[in-house]
Short mmCIF file of C-alpha atoms in Angstrom, two decimals:
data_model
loop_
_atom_site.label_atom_id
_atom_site.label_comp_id
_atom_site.label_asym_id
_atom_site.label_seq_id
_atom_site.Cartn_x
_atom_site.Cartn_y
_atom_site.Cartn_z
CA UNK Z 1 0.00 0.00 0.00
CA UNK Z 2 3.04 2.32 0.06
CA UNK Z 3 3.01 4.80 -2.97
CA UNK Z 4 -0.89 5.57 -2.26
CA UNK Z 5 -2.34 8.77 -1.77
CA UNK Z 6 -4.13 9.64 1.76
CA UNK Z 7 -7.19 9.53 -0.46
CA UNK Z 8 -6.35 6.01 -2.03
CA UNK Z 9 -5.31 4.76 1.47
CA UNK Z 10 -8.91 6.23 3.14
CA UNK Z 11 -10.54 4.41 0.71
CA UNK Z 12 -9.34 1.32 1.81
CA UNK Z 13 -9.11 1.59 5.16
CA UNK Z 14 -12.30 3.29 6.17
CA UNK Z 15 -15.96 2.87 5.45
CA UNK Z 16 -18.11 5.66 4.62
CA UNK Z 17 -20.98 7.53 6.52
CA UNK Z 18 -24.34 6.64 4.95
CA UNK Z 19 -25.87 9.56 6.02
CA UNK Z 20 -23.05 12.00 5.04
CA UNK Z 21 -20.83 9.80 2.74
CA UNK Z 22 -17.54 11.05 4.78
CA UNK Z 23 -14.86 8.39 6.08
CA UNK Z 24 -15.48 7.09 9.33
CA UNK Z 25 -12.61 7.09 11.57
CA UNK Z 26 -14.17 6.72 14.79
CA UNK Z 27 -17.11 4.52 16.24
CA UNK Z 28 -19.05 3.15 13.51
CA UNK Z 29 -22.95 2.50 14.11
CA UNK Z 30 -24.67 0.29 12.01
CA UNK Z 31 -28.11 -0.25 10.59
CA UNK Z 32 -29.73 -2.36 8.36
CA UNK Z 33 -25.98 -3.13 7.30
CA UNK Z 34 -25.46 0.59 6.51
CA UNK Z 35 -22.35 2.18 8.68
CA UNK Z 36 -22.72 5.92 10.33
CA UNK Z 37 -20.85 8.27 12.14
CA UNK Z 38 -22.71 8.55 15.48
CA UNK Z 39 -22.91 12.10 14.99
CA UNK Z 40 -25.07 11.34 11.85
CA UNK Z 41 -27.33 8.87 13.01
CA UNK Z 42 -29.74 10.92 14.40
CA UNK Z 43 -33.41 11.66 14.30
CA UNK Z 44 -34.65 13.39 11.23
CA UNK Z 45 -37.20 15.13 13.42
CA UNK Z 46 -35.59 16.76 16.30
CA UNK Z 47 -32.03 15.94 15.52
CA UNK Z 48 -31.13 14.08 18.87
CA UNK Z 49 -28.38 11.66 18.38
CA UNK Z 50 -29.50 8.20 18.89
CA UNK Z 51 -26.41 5.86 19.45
CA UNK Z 52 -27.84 4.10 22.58
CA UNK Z 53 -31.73 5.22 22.36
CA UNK Z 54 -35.05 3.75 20.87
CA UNK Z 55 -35.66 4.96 17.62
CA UNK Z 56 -37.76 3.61 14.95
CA UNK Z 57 -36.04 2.22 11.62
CA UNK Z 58 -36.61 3.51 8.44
CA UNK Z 59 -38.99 1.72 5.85
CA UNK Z 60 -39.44 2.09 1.96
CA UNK Z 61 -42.07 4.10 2.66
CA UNK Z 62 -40.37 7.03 5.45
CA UNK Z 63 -36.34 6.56 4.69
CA UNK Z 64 -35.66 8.81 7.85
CA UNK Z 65 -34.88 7.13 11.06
CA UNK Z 66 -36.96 8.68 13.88
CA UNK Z 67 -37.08 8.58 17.98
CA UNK Z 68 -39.84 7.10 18.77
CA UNK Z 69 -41.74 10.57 20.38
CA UNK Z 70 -41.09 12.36 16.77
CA UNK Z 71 -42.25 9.29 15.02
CA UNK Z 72 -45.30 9.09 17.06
CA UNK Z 73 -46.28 12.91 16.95
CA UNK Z 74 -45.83 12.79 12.75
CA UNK Z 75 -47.46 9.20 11.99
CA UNK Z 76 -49.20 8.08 14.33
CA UNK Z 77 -53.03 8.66 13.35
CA UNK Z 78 -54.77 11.80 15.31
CA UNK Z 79 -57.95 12.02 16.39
CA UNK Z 80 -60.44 13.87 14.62
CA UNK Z 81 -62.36 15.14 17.48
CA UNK Z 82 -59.13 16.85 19.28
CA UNK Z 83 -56.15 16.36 16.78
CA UNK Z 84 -53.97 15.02 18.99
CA UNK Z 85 -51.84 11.74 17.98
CA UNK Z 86 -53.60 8.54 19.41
CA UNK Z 87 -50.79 7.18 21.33
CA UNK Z 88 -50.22 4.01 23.02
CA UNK Z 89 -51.25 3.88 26.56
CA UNK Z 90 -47.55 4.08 28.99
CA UNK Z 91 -46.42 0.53 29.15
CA UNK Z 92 -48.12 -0.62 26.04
CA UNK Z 93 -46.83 -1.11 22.43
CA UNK Z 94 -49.97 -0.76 20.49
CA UNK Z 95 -52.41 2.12 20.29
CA UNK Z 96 -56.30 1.98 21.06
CA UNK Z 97 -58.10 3.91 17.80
CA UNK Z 98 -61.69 4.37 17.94
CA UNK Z 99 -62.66 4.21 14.34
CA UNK Z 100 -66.66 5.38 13.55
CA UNK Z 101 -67.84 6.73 9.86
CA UNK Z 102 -63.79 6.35 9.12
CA UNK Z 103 -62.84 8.89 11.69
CA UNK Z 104 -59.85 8.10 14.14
CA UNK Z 105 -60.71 9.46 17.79
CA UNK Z 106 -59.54 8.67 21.17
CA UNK Z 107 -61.85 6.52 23.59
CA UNK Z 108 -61.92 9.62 25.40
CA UNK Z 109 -63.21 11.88 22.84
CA UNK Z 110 -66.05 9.70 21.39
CA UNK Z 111 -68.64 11.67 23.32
CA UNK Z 112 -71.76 13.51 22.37
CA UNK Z 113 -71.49 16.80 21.31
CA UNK Z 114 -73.97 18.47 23.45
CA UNK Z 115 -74.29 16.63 26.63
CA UNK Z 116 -70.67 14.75 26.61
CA UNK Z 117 -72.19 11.62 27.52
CA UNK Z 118 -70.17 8.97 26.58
CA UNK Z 119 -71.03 7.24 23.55
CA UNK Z 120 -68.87 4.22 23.06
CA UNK Z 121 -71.51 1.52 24.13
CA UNK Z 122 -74.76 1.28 22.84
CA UNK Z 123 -76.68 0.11 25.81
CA UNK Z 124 -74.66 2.31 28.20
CA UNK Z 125 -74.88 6.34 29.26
CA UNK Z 126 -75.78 7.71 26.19
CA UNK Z 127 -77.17 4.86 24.69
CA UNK Z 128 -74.49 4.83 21.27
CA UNK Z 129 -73.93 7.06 18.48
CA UNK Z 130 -76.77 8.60 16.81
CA UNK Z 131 -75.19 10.96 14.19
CA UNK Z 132 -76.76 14.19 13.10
CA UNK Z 133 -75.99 16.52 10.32
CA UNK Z 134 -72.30 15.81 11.10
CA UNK Z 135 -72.55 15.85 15.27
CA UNK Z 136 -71.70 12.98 16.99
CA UNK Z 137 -74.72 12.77 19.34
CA UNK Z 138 -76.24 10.40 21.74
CA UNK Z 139 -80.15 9.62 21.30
CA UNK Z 140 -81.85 11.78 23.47
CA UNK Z 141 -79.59 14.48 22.30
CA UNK Z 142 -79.96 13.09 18.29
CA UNK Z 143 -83.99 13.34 18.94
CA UNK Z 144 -84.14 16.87 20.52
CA UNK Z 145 -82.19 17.90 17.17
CA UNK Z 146 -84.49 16.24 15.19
CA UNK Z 147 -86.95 17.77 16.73
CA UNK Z 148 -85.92 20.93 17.17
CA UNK Z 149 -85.69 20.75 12.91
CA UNK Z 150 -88.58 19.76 11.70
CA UNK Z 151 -90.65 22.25 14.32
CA UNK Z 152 -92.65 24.51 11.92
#
């Protein structure tokens, strides 16, 4: 190898960043096969270096690599009702979705919107979901619109 530029000799030697394609002299993180510098493996989202913390691998879908808090607040679904990501509950690795009329909505926020009864089971407070002109309403509330409508 004498004779060889520092170039020639770098190339050789080293492997390069996959995030920033420069040499990697120091600690080399891999993922998926792919080296980094641990300076460059990082979350696309807030930028926090993640040698050594949860983070959520990229797909062929979303390339970026992601902690799991910025992957949750840009793709995990939100709920219609507040627009808040539907998150797992702490200690759980799956999230709860309440899907009605192909709306996503927390447990919590599936409630009628005049009285707030809940309206999640059909033989409990507000007796379910009795939809209105776009209101999510529980069926006393759903009959005193009615009502109140077709009054002359």
């Amino acid at each position: 190898m004498s004779g060889m530029t520092k170039e020639e000799l770098m190339k050789h030697v080293y492997l390069r960043c996959a995030e920033c394609d420069g040499y990697i002299t120091d600690q080399i993180i891999r993922l998926e096969g792919k080296p980094y510098h641990s300076k460059c493996f990082f979350c696309h989202g807030c930028h926090l270096e993640l040698s050594g913390k949860s983070f959520v691998p990229p797909t062929a879908e979303r390339p970026d690599i992601y902690c799991v808090d910025c992957h949750q607040e840009r793709f995990a679904h939100r709920c219609v009702k507040c627009s808040q990501p539907i998150l797992p509950a702490q200690g759980e690795d799956e999230s709860k979705i309440l899907v009605f009329m192909q709306k996503d909505y927390h447990a919590g926020c599936f409630k009628c919107e005049d009285c707030g009864c809940d309206l999640r089971t059909p033989g409990g407070e507000g007796k379910g979901c009795f939809p209105f002109q776009g209101a999510l309403l529980c069926r006393p509330c759903n009959q005193a619109r009615v009502e109140e409508c077709t009054r002359p």
